[in-house]
Coordinates of C-alpha atoms in Angstrom, one line a residue:
M153 CA 0.0 0.0 0.0
K154 CA 1.3 3.4 -0.8
K155 CA 2.1 5.8 2.0
S156 CA -0.2 8.5 0.6
K157 CA -3.2 6.2 0.9
L158 CA -2.3 5.4 4.5
F159 CA -1.8 9.0 5.2
L160 CA -5.2 9.9 3.8
I161 CA -7.0 7.2 5.8
V162 CA -5.3 8.2 9.0
G163 CA -6.1 11.8 8.3
A164 CA -9.8 11.0 7.7
V165 CA -10.0 9.1 11.0
V166 CA -8.4 12.0 12.9
L167 CA -10.8 14.4 11.1
V168 CA -13.8 12.4 12.1
L169 CA -12.6 12.3 15.7
A170 CA -11.8 16.0 15.8
V171 CA -15.3 16.9 14.4
A172 CA -17.0 14.7 16.9
F173 CA -15.0 16.1 19.7
F174 CA -15.6 19.7 18.8
I175 CA -19.3 19.2 18.2
T176 CA -19.7 17.6 21.7
K177 CA -17.4 20.1 23.3
F178 CA -18.8 23.4 22.0
W179 CA -22.5 22.6 21.6
H180 CA -24.6 22.0 24.7
L181 CA -26.2 18.7 24.0
S182 CA -28.3 16.2 25.8
V183 CA -26.9 12.9 26.8
L184 CA -28.8 11.2 24.0
S185 CA -27.4 13.5 21.3
F186 CA -23.9 13.2 22.7
A187 CA -24.1 9.4 22.5
L188 CA -25.6 9.6 19.0
I189 CA -22.8 11.8 17.7
W190 CA -20.1 9.5 19.1
L191 CA -22.0 6.4 17.8
I192 CA -22.1 8.0 14.3
A193 CA -18.4 8.8 14.6
I194 CA -17.5 5.2 15.5
I195 CA -19.6 3.9 12.5
V196 CA -17.9 6.3 10.1
I197 CA -14.4 5.3 11.4
R198 CA -15.3 1.6 10.9
L199 CA -16.5 2.4 7.4
I200 CA -13.1 4.1 6.7
L201 CA -11.0 1.4 8.3
T202 CA -12.7 -1.7 6.9
P203 CA -11.3 -1.3 3.3
L204 CA -7.9 -0.7 4.8
V205 CA -8.0 -3.9 6.7
V206 CA -9.3 -5.8 3.7
M207 CA -6.4 -4.5 1.5
I208 CA -3.8 -5.4 4.1
V209 CA -5.2 -9.0 4.5
R210 CA -5.4 -9.4 0.7
Q211 CA -1.8 -8.2 0.3
R212 CA -0.6 -10.6 3.0
G213 CA -2.4 -13.5 1.3
E214 CA -0.9 -12.6 -2.0
R215 CA 2.6 -12.4 -0.6
K216 CA 2.1 -15.7 1.2
A217 CA 0.9 -17.4 -1.9
Q218 CA 3.8 -16.0 -3.9
R219 CA 6.3 -17.3 -1.3
E220 CA 4.7 -20.7 -1.3
A221 CA 4.8 -20.8 -5.1
D222 CA 8.5 -19.8 -5.0
D223 CA 9.3 -22.4 -2.4
N224 CA 7.5 -25.1 -4.4
S225 CA 9.3 -24.2 -7.6
R226 CA 12.7 -24.3 -5.8
D227 CA 11.9 -27.7 -4.3
K228 CA 11.3 -29.3 -7.7

């Protein structure tokens, strides 16, 4: 994965956390709206991080398959 993609994903997560923090800090909200804002922030973060995790797992699987194919070709 390129460093720029990782930087953008981390930046997006930090932005979501910052927005949720500032909304809850500067607006006088009820407990229900406070909890709802943070629940939405957590859901958005999961939506951002899920593709990242999928890409990492796929890359590891591809690398492992390539290593096994290389090992098998050397053994023959």
